Structures are given as C-alpha cells and as structure tokens.
Amino acid sequence: MIYFNKPHISGKELDYIQDTFQNGKLSGNGEFTQRCQRFFQEKFNFGRCFLTTSCTDALEMAALLLDIQSGDEIIMPSYTFVSTANAFALRGAKIVFADSRKDHPGIDEDKIEELITPKTKAIVPVHYAGVACDMDKIMDLSSRYGLYVVEDAAQAIDSYYTGRDGQKKALGSIGHLAVFSFHETKNIISGEGGMLVINEPEFEKRAEVLWEKGTNRSAFFKGEIDKYCWVDVGSSFLPSEIIAAFLWAQLEKLEDIQNQRKKIWNSYYKKLLEWAEKDSVQLPVIPSYATNNAHIFYLVFPNMEERIQVVKWLKTKKIHAIFHYTSLHKSLYYKDKYTGRALFQCERYERGLLRLPLYYDLNEEEISTVTRTIQNSSAS
Ligand SMILES: *Cc1c(COP(=O)(O)O)cnc(C)c1O
C-alpha cells in the first residue's frame, strides 16, 4: 500500500523528549519552546512567535487578539480548512467567503475588494499548498480600508513571497498576524501543534496573557510582578515541552525535509506534465512571486466523475490519493447563513482536486508506480 501520508521521524525526536525529563520540565514555555520560537524569529524574520497546541488554537488566539465581536465580518476563501472560519465564527463573526483563483485554489485577490463593507474587520488569506497569495494586493487593501490581515500559513512553512519592491519575504512575516500548523500531515510536524506569529508589536503583551490562560504569569516569570493573577480571558494555548522537543528535532532537519519533498514534487510534475496537458488535467501553478515548499502535489480533473474513477482505480492498485476541501459556504453548518454569490472556482476545486501521496520516505519507484497507474487509468 502506498499511503497518502506517513509521518517522518527525522532522528533526534526521542532523544530530545528524553531531555525534557532530564530537565525536569514537561509543561509549556520551557527551553525547547523558547528554542523553537527563537529559530522561527531568526530564520524567517517573524515577529514574536508563540507555539500553540494546534493551528486551530493559534487562529482562536488571533480572533481574540483582534477582539472580534458579534457581527464583525471576516473575508477568507471558501476553499479552506474548517478551522480558518471556525475560529472567527466562535466569536460571533460573519464569515464572508471569497472565490478561488482560476489557476490556483488560493483566494482570488481581485475578488476581495467587492466584499469589503464598513463591518469588515480582517482578511484571512490562506496560502494553499504553501503557495503564496499575492500579498501586495492584500496588504494594499488592508491599508486602504484599515483591515487586519491574518495569514493562514498552516501549510506554508519555509515558503516565500517576492513583492513588487523585489524583496523576498517568508510567508507568515507579512500579515499583522500569521498561523502555522505542525499537524502530522504538514511538512514539519509535532503530531498536533501550531504557532501564532505576531508581526504587529501592539498585540504582544496581550498575547502573553491569552496564551497563559488569561493570567499575567509570563510577566511573573520575567520578574516584572510579584504574583500572577487573572487579568483577561484566555485559554491553555501553549503546548508541553514534550511537543516542543519533538518539533525541535524536526526544525534541525528542516532543510533536508524540504529538499526531499521538493525532489518528490518535481518528479511528479515531470512525469505527469505531458499526460496532464493531453487529458485536460490542471497541474499546480507557482506564480512568479511565489516559491514552492512542496506541501501538496495535486491534480484538478475536469469533473467529479473522472476524479472518482481515478481514486477507485488507484485504490485497486493499493495507492491512496485523496481529495481535499468541501466548500465551506455550502457546508451543513454555513449554507443557511451564506448570503453571497456562487463561488464557481471554489466548487470546481471541490469537485476536481485530487492530492497524491507525498511524504519524505516516498521513493522514486513508488512515485513511478503512482504516475504510471494514473496514466493507465485514463487509457482504460
Ligand atoms: C491544517 C490546517 C489548519 C489546521 O491545523 P491544525 O494544526 O490541525 O489545527 C488550518 N488551516 C489550514 C489551511 C490547514 O491546512
């Protein structure tokens, strides 16, 4: 069986977890947590970083920090994971869904402005498959209309955007806030895990409190106050040192992991290019301002029937390929609340997109088996 995903252990994970026992510190915000946070700040030029227990938690922290109130409107793509929307829905926000691009499942940057109203509070672009949204366009809207930008960079570790000014910036360093995921299906993992990045310093102090259950415990540990107490709302957003230790082992191997994934991605692309053109199957596009972090290799079939047929065929050959999101604006939870227009591109990706197996330990022979089987499926 060739699985869709196999979590990759890079080597030192168990050693570092052992170290947390020797350090006598298992709860959060210890040495490994600090080490990981510093790494992100230094390597990617992020503002202040806070590890969280998931990207979902980081999104919920972001919604709290932006002080989202009932009736506030948040613009985001409909083609995304539930958590992107749920974090804001939890605070009573109205989610305003935008369509995807024709050449890419990411948000269509040119369709955002028409959705902005006086109630709009934030835009949440999702860097689908780790491929940058056109951030110049989004940050321009942000400054013209006074809106916050939260980058959902869950899939976008070690990926970059080059702006019109020629500056290359890491995804996650551009919006006021950004969130990442280290769920086992992402490039860099800790089982479950995530991170909030704060690029707008005004949010830092409150983030420390929200992170620590609404207490000023961080200030207490820094010696700024004599005792800590309840000062705001918050939750238990910080992960244990055991999780951070695992993550640190992965971060040490970031370059190796990324290179290996890119090799696999490029191999898929090369092997499928000719077939895809012949069969009107859309392959991933990396715009000139974006980089490829090889998070997902996907195909977009012209219709759902063809996709279903290919999935079934692959399954008979013991290959596990899976589709991705169902449009949030048509979800059971939101369809009655949705008042916007039809989102044609989003629905096209919902029907046609298929993700191929992609993980560190996938070898060249397995890649060939996958691509050969796909090519044979359309011949049948
Ligand atoms: C994976 C993912 C999330 C959620 O991440 P968790 O760490 O599982 O909470 C949110 N948004 C996007 C776009 C994702 O891909």
Short mmCIF file of C-alpha atoms and ligand atoms in Angstrom, two decimals:
data_model
loop_
_atom_site.label_atom_id
_atom_site.label_comp_id
_atom_site.label_asym_id
_atom_site.label_seq_id
_atom_site.Cartn_x
_atom_site.Cartn_y
_atom_site.Cartn_z
CA MET A 1 0.00 0.00 0.00
CA ILE A 2 1.27 3.48 -0.87
CA TYR A 3 -0.29 5.72 1.75
CA PHE A 4 -1.24 9.33 1.24
CA ASN A 5 0.89 10.39 4.18
CA LYS A 6 3.44 8.82 6.52
CA PRO A 7 4.73 10.97 9.38
CA HIS A 8 8.51 11.32 9.01
CA ILE A 9 10.73 10.94 12.07
CA SER A 10 13.92 12.87 11.39
CA GLY A 11 16.12 11.21 14.03
CA LYS A 12 16.53 13.07 17.32
CA GLU A 13 12.88 13.30 18.40
CA LEU A 14 13.05 10.69 21.15
CA ASP A 15 16.43 11.93 22.43
CA TYR A 16 15.06 15.43 22.90
CA ILE A 17 11.90 14.16 24.58
CA GLN A 18 14.18 12.27 26.95
CA ASP A 19 15.98 15.56 27.64
CA THR A 20 12.74 17.18 28.80
CA PHE A 21 12.56 14.51 31.55
CA GLN A 22 16.18 15.16 32.49
CA ASN A 23 15.49 18.91 32.57
CA GLY A 24 12.60 18.16 34.90
CA LYS A 25 10.33 20.41 32.88
CA LEU A 26 7.42 18.90 30.98
CA SER A 27 4.86 21.70 30.97
CA GLY A 28 4.97 24.55 28.48
CA ASN A 29 7.24 27.50 27.81
CA GLY A 30 10.49 25.77 28.74
CA GLU A 31 13.80 25.59 26.94
CA PHE A 32 12.62 23.71 23.82
CA THR A 33 9.64 26.02 23.37
CA GLN A 34 11.92 29.06 23.54
CA ARG A 35 14.44 27.46 21.22
CA CYS A 36 11.77 26.72 18.58
CA GLN A 37 10.28 30.21 18.85
CA ARG A 38 13.71 31.85 18.51
CA PHE A 39 14.50 29.68 15.50
CA PHE A 40 11.40 30.91 13.65
CA GLN A 41 12.02 34.53 14.60
CA GLU A 42 15.61 34.42 13.38
CA LYS A 43 15.34 32.23 10.30
CA PHE A 44 12.16 33.69 8.83
CA ASN A 45 12.30 37.20 10.25
CA PHE A 46 8.98 36.66 12.02
CA GLY A 47 7.81 38.94 14.79
CA ARG A 48 7.18 37.40 18.20
CA CYS A 49 6.31 33.69 17.95
CA PHE A 50 4.11 31.66 20.30
CA LEU A 51 3.95 27.87 19.96
CA THR A 52 0.40 26.57 20.34
CA THR A 53 -1.16 23.14 20.63
CA SER A 54 -2.55 23.45 17.09
CA CYS A 55 -3.02 25.89 14.25
CA THR A 56 -6.70 25.90 15.22
CA ASP A 57 -5.67 27.26 18.64
CA ALA A 58 -3.43 29.85 17.00
CA LEU A 59 -6.40 31.00 14.90
CA GLU A 60 -8.56 31.24 18.02
CA MET A 61 -5.87 33.32 19.71
CA ALA A 62 -5.76 35.56 16.63
CA ALA A 63 -9.54 36.09 16.76
CA LEU A 64 -9.29 37.01 20.45
CA LEU A 65 -6.38 39.39 19.84
CA LEU A 66 -8.29 41.20 17.07
CA ASP A 67 -11.16 41.50 19.56
CA ILE A 68 -13.65 40.11 17.06
CA GLN A 69 -17.23 40.89 18.10
CA SER A 70 -20.58 39.55 17.03
CA GLY A 71 -21.42 40.94 13.59
CA ASP A 72 -17.85 41.70 12.53
CA GLU A 73 -17.13 40.45 9.03
CA ILE A 74 -14.08 38.38 8.10
CA ILE A 75 -13.15 37.73 4.49
CA MET A 76 -11.49 34.43 3.59
CA PRO A 77 -11.57 31.80 0.85
CA SER A 78 -14.32 29.18 1.00
CA TYR A 79 -11.82 26.60 -0.19
CA THR A 80 -10.01 26.09 3.12
CA PHE A 81 -9.97 24.01 6.28
CA VAL A 82 -12.84 24.42 8.76
CA SER A 83 -10.64 25.98 11.45
CA THR A 84 -9.84 29.07 9.37
CA ALA A 85 -13.51 30.05 9.60
CA ASN A 86 -14.46 28.37 12.87
CA ALA A 87 -12.07 30.44 14.99
CA PHE A 88 -13.89 33.61 13.94
CA ALA A 89 -17.38 32.04 13.96
CA LEU A 90 -16.74 31.17 17.63
CA ARG A 91 -16.55 34.91 18.37
CA GLY A 92 -19.81 35.56 16.52
CA ALA A 93 -18.26 36.88 13.30
CA LYS A 94 -19.98 36.69 9.97
CA ILE A 95 -17.75 34.80 7.56
CA VAL A 96 -17.65 36.34 4.10
CA PHE A 97 -16.36 33.79 1.62
CA ALA A 98 -14.38 34.70 -1.49
CA ASP A 99 -13.80 32.57 -4.56
CA SER A 100 -10.54 30.87 -5.52
CA ARG A 101 -8.30 31.78 -8.43
CA LYS A 102 -8.72 30.12 -11.76
CA ASP A 103 -5.09 29.00 -11.88
CA HIS A 104 -4.77 28.16 -8.18
CA PRO A 105 -7.06 27.18 -5.25
CA GLY A 106 -5.88 30.22 -3.24
CA ILE A 107 -8.15 33.23 -2.68
CA ASP A 108 -8.79 35.36 -5.79
CA GLU A 109 -7.16 38.59 -4.65
CA ASP A 110 -9.12 40.60 -7.23
CA LYS A 111 -12.45 39.48 -5.75
CA ILE A 112 -11.80 40.70 -2.21
CA GLU A 113 -12.46 44.43 -2.56
CA GLU A 114 -16.09 43.99 -3.65
CA LEU A 115 -16.73 42.05 -0.41
CA ILE A 116 -15.48 44.78 1.92
CA THR A 117 -18.16 46.62 3.95
CA PRO A 118 -17.96 49.00 6.94
CA LYS A 119 -18.23 45.90 9.17
CA THR A 120 -15.22 44.15 7.67
CA LYS A 121 -12.54 43.66 10.29
CA ALA A 122 -9.97 41.33 8.73
CA ILE A 123 -8.87 39.39 5.67
CA VAL A 124 -7.57 35.85 6.16
CA PRO A 125 -5.67 34.70 3.08
CA VAL A 126 -4.77 31.00 3.05
CA HIS A 127 -1.50 30.07 1.33
CA TYR A 128 -2.91 26.88 -0.18
CA ALA A 129 -0.33 24.13 -0.72
CA GLY A 130 2.25 26.55 0.67
CA VAL A 131 1.99 28.77 -2.41
CA ALA A 132 1.86 32.49 -1.62
CA CYS A 133 -1.23 34.60 -2.18
CA ASP A 134 -0.41 37.87 -3.89
CA MET A 135 0.31 39.67 -0.63
CA ASP A 136 0.98 43.12 -2.15
CA LYS A 137 -2.63 43.24 -3.33
CA ILE A 138 -3.93 42.08 0.05
CA MET A 139 -1.75 44.41 2.14
CA ASP A 140 -2.76 47.28 -0.11
CA LEU A 141 -6.46 46.59 0.64
CA SER A 142 -5.55 46.30 4.31
CA SER A 143 -4.01 49.75 4.46
CA ARG A 144 -6.63 51.43 2.26
CA TYR A 145 -9.57 50.08 4.29
CA GLY A 146 -7.91 49.74 7.71
CA LEU A 147 -8.25 45.96 7.90
CA TYR A 148 -6.15 43.41 9.73
CA VAL A 149 -4.54 40.58 7.79
CA VAL A 150 -4.12 37.13 9.37
CA GLU A 151 -2.11 34.81 7.12
CA ASP A 152 -3.30 31.23 7.40
CA ALA A 153 0.15 29.82 6.70
CA ALA A 154 -0.74 26.38 8.13
CA GLN A 155 0.75 24.76 5.02
CA ALA A 156 3.31 27.41 4.22
CA ILE A 157 6.42 26.75 6.32
CA ASP A 158 9.63 27.80 4.54
CA SER A 159 7.84 29.38 1.60
CA TYR A 160 8.32 32.91 0.30
CA TYR A 161 6.72 35.86 -1.44
CA THR A 162 8.58 38.39 -3.57
CA GLY A 163 6.80 41.73 -3.61
CA ARG A 164 6.76 44.39 -6.33
CA ASP A 165 9.66 46.06 -4.48
CA GLY A 166 11.77 42.96 -5.18
CA GLN A 167 12.00 41.99 -1.51
CA LYS A 168 11.66 38.30 -0.75
CA LYS A 169 9.78 37.67 2.49
CA ALA A 170 8.85 34.45 4.29
CA LEU A 171 5.14 33.68 4.34
CA GLY A 172 3.99 34.38 7.87
CA SER A 173 6.10 37.54 8.13
CA ILE A 174 3.81 39.80 6.09
CA GLY A 175 0.35 39.97 7.73
CA HIS A 176 -0.28 41.56 11.14
CA LEU A 177 -0.69 38.01 12.44
CA ALA A 178 0.05 34.59 10.96
CA VAL A 179 -0.63 31.00 11.96
CA PHE A 180 1.18 27.73 11.25
CA SER A 181 0.37 24.06 11.77
CA PHE A 182 2.63 21.18 12.78
CA HIS A 183 -0.08 18.55 12.42
CA GLU A 184 1.32 15.22 11.23
CA THR A 185 0.12 15.89 7.68
CA LYS A 186 2.20 19.07 7.30
CA ASN A 187 5.86 19.38 6.21
CA ILE A 188 7.28 19.91 9.72
CA ILE A 189 5.39 18.07 12.43
CA SER A 190 4.91 17.52 16.15
CA GLY A 191 1.86 15.25 15.96
CA GLU A 192 -0.51 18.07 16.78
CA GLY A 193 0.95 21.53 17.07
CA GLY A 194 0.89 25.06 15.78
CA MET A 195 2.20 28.57 16.14
CA LEU A 196 0.96 32.14 16.22
CA VAL A 197 3.23 34.83 14.76
CA ILE A 198 2.74 38.42 15.88
CA ASN A 199 4.21 40.91 13.44
CA GLU A 200 2.31 43.86 14.94
CA PRO A 201 4.01 44.61 18.28
CA GLU A 202 0.86 46.16 19.81
CA PHE A 203 -0.53 42.61 20.21
CA GLU A 204 2.46 41.10 22.03
CA LYS A 205 1.59 41.87 25.65
CA ARG A 206 -1.99 40.63 25.36
CA ALA A 207 -0.86 37.52 23.51
CA GLU A 208 1.31 36.55 26.51
CA VAL A 209 -1.79 36.69 28.70
CA LEU A 210 -4.17 34.86 26.35
CA TRP A 211 -1.54 32.15 25.91
CA GLU A 212 -1.29 31.60 29.69
CA LYS A 213 -5.00 31.11 30.49
CA GLY A 214 -5.72 34.81 30.89
CA THR A 215 -3.10 35.29 33.59
CA ASN A 216 -0.04 37.53 33.74
CA ARG A 217 2.15 34.54 34.52
CA SER A 218 4.68 35.39 31.77
CA ALA A 219 5.30 38.78 33.38
CA PHE A 220 5.66 36.98 36.74
CA PHE A 221 8.33 34.63 35.38
CA LYS A 222 10.18 37.58 33.89
CA GLY A 223 10.20 39.13 37.38
CA GLU A 224 8.08 42.09 36.33
CA ILE A 225 5.43 41.45 39.02
CA ASP A 226 5.33 39.73 42.47
CA LYS A 227 2.45 37.34 41.91
CA TYR A 228 0.33 36.41 38.98
CA CYS A 229 -3.44 36.51 38.69
CA TRP A 230 -6.40 36.54 36.33
CA VAL A 231 -6.24 39.65 34.16
CA ASP A 232 -8.12 38.82 30.94
CA VAL A 233 -9.84 35.95 29.12
CA GLY A 234 -7.57 33.31 27.64
CA SER A 235 -7.07 29.58 27.37
CA SER A 236 -4.45 26.88 27.62
CA PHE A 237 -2.93 27.56 24.23
CA LEU A 238 0.67 26.57 24.95
CA PRO A 239 1.97 23.07 24.20
CA SER A 240 4.04 20.96 26.59
CA GLU A 241 7.81 20.77 26.34
CA ILE A 242 7.44 17.19 25.06
CA ILE A 243 5.77 18.53 21.90
CA ALA A 244 8.32 21.35 21.54
CA ALA A 245 11.18 18.84 21.92
CA PHE A 246 9.76 16.78 19.07
CA LEU A 247 9.36 19.91 16.96
CA TRP A 248 12.94 21.00 17.63
CA ALA A 249 14.25 17.74 16.18
CA GLN A 250 12.24 18.44 13.03
CA LEU A 251 13.45 22.02 12.77
CA GLU A 252 17.06 20.89 12.89
CA LYS A 253 16.30 18.87 9.75
CA LEU A 254 14.17 21.48 8.02
CA GLU A 255 16.43 21.86 5.01
CA ASP A 256 16.76 18.13 4.43
CA ILE A 257 12.99 17.61 4.78
CA GLN A 258 12.20 20.44 2.38
CA ASN A 259 14.75 19.29 -0.22
CA GLN A 260 13.40 15.78 -0.16
CA ARG A 261 9.78 16.91 -0.55
CA LYS A 262 10.71 19.23 -3.42
CA LYS A 263 12.50 16.37 -5.15
CA ILE A 264 9.35 14.24 -4.94
CA TRP A 265 7.13 17.11 -6.07
CA ASN A 266 9.34 17.87 -9.07
CA SER A 267 9.45 14.23 -10.00
CA TYR A 268 5.63 14.05 -10.03
CA TYR A 269 5.46 17.21 -12.10
CA LYS A 270 7.94 16.00 -14.71
CA LYS A 271 6.33 12.60 -15.04
CA LEU A 272 2.76 13.91 -15.34
CA LEU A 273 3.18 17.09 -17.39
CA GLU A 274 2.63 15.63 -20.84
CA TRP A 275 -0.24 13.37 -19.77
CA ALA A 276 -1.98 16.22 -17.92
CA GLU A 277 -1.91 18.51 -20.94
CA LYS A 278 -3.30 15.78 -23.16
CA ASP A 279 -6.07 14.91 -20.68
CA SER A 280 -7.03 18.48 -19.72
CA VAL A 281 -5.95 17.90 -16.12
CA GLN A 282 -4.75 21.04 -14.32
CA LEU A 283 -1.37 20.80 -12.56
CA PRO A 284 -0.20 23.10 -9.74
CA VAL A 285 0.94 26.56 -10.81
CA ILE A 286 3.59 28.51 -8.90
CA PRO A 287 3.23 32.24 -9.72
CA SER A 288 6.50 34.12 -10.36
CA TYR A 289 6.22 35.93 -6.99
CA ALA A 290 5.88 32.64 -5.04
CA THR A 291 8.10 29.70 -4.13
CA ASN A 292 7.20 26.04 -3.86
CA ASN A 293 7.55 24.37 -0.44
CA ALA A 294 6.20 21.08 -1.84
CA HIS A 295 3.46 20.73 0.73
CA ILE A 296 0.90 19.23 -1.67
CA PHE A 297 1.04 17.76 -5.14
CA TYR A 298 -2.43 17.92 -6.62
CA LEU A 299 -4.26 17.35 -9.90
CA VAL A 300 -7.50 19.06 -10.88
CA PHE A 301 -9.73 16.86 -13.02
CA PRO A 302 -12.36 18.46 -15.30
CA ASN A 303 -15.21 16.85 -13.33
CA MET A 304 -16.04 14.79 -10.28
CA GLU A 305 -16.84 11.58 -12.19
CA GLU A 306 -13.33 11.43 -13.61
CA ARG A 307 -11.83 12.05 -10.19
CA ILE A 308 -13.93 9.35 -8.55
CA GLN A 309 -12.95 6.89 -11.25
CA VAL A 310 -9.24 7.62 -10.77
CA VAL A 311 -9.46 7.36 -6.96
CA LYS A 312 -11.16 3.96 -7.27
CA TRP A 313 -8.63 2.76 -9.84
CA LEU A 314 -5.72 3.86 -7.64
CA LYS A 315 -7.28 2.08 -4.67
CA THR A 316 -7.41 -1.21 -6.59
CA LYS A 317 -3.67 -0.71 -7.15
CA LYS A 318 -3.16 -0.02 -3.42
CA ILE A 319 -2.48 3.70 -3.84
CA HIS A 320 -4.17 6.12 -1.50
CA ALA A 321 -4.95 9.50 -3.10
CA ILE A 322 -7.49 11.85 -1.54
CA PHE A 323 -9.45 14.93 -2.48
CA HIS A 324 -9.39 18.00 -0.30
CA TYR A 325 -11.88 20.60 0.98
CA THR A 326 -15.60 20.76 0.55
CA SER A 327 -16.62 24.41 0.11
CA LEU A 328 -17.32 25.99 3.50
CA HIS A 329 -20.08 28.23 2.11
CA LYS A 330 -22.03 25.08 1.21
CA SER A 331 -21.24 23.19 4.41
CA LEU A 332 -24.04 21.91 6.64
CA TYR A 333 -23.14 24.49 9.27
CA TYR A 334 -22.93 27.52 7.00
CA LYS A 335 -25.12 27.00 3.93
CA ASP A 336 -28.19 28.64 5.54
CA LYS A 337 -26.11 31.55 6.81
CA TYR A 338 -24.41 32.18 3.47
CA THR A 339 -25.84 35.09 1.53
CA GLY A 340 -23.08 35.67 -1.02
CA ARG A 341 -22.76 34.68 -4.64
CA ALA A 342 -21.99 31.30 -6.16
CA LEU A 343 -18.26 30.57 -5.99
CA PHE A 344 -17.54 28.76 -9.22
CA GLN A 345 -13.79 28.21 -8.96
CA CYS A 346 -14.04 27.01 -5.38
CA GLU A 347 -16.68 24.49 -6.37
CA ARG A 348 -14.57 23.37 -9.31
CA TYR A 349 -11.69 22.53 -6.93
CA GLU A 350 -14.13 20.83 -4.58
CA ARG A 351 -15.23 18.54 -7.41
CA GLY A 352 -11.99 18.02 -9.28
CA LEU A 353 -8.96 18.32 -6.98
CA LEU A 354 -7.02 15.20 -6.00
CA ARG A 355 -3.90 15.05 -3.82
CA LEU A 356 -1.24 12.41 -4.49
CA PRO A 357 0.85 10.63 -1.83
CA LEU A 358 3.66 12.94 -0.73
CA TYR A 359 5.91 12.28 2.24
CA TYR A 360 9.62 12.22 2.98
CA ASP A 361 10.10 8.49 2.70
CA LEU A 362 8.28 8.05 -0.63
CA ASN A 363 10.88 6.62 -3.02
CA GLU A 364 11.38 7.10 -6.75
CA GLU A 365 9.99 3.67 -7.57
CA GLU A 366 6.77 4.39 -5.67
CA ILE A 367 6.45 7.75 -7.42
CA SER A 368 6.73 5.98 -10.77
CA THR A 369 4.12 3.44 -9.69
CA VAL A 370 1.73 6.27 -8.81
CA THR A 371 2.25 8.22 -12.03
CA ARG A 372 2.12 5.12 -14.25
CA THR A 373 -1.10 3.99 -12.60
CA ILE A 374 -2.70 7.40 -13.10
CA GLN A 375 -1.71 7.45 -16.75
CA ASN A 376 -3.13 3.97 -17.24
CA SER A 377 -6.40 4.96 -15.62
CA SER A 378 -7.27 7.43 -18.32
CA ALA A 379 -6.32 4.93 -21.03
CA SER A 380 -8.88 2.46 -19.69
C1 LIG B 1 -4.01 22.04 8.72
C2 LIG B 1 -4.67 23.34 8.55
C3 LIG B 1 -5.29 24.02 9.62
C4 LIG B 1 -5.45 23.42 10.99
O1 LIG B 1 -4.29 22.98 11.57
P1 LIG B 1 -4.32 22.19 12.96
O2 LIG B 1 -2.91 22.30 13.44
O3 LIG B 1 -4.71 20.79 12.63
O4 LIG B 1 -5.28 22.85 13.86
C5 LIG B 1 -5.83 25.27 9.39
N1 LIG B 1 -5.79 25.85 8.18
C6 LIG B 1 -5.25 25.21 7.12
C7 LIG B 1 -5.23 25.90 5.80
C8 LIG B 1 -4.69 23.94 7.27
O5 LIG B 1 -4.17 23.32 6.21
#
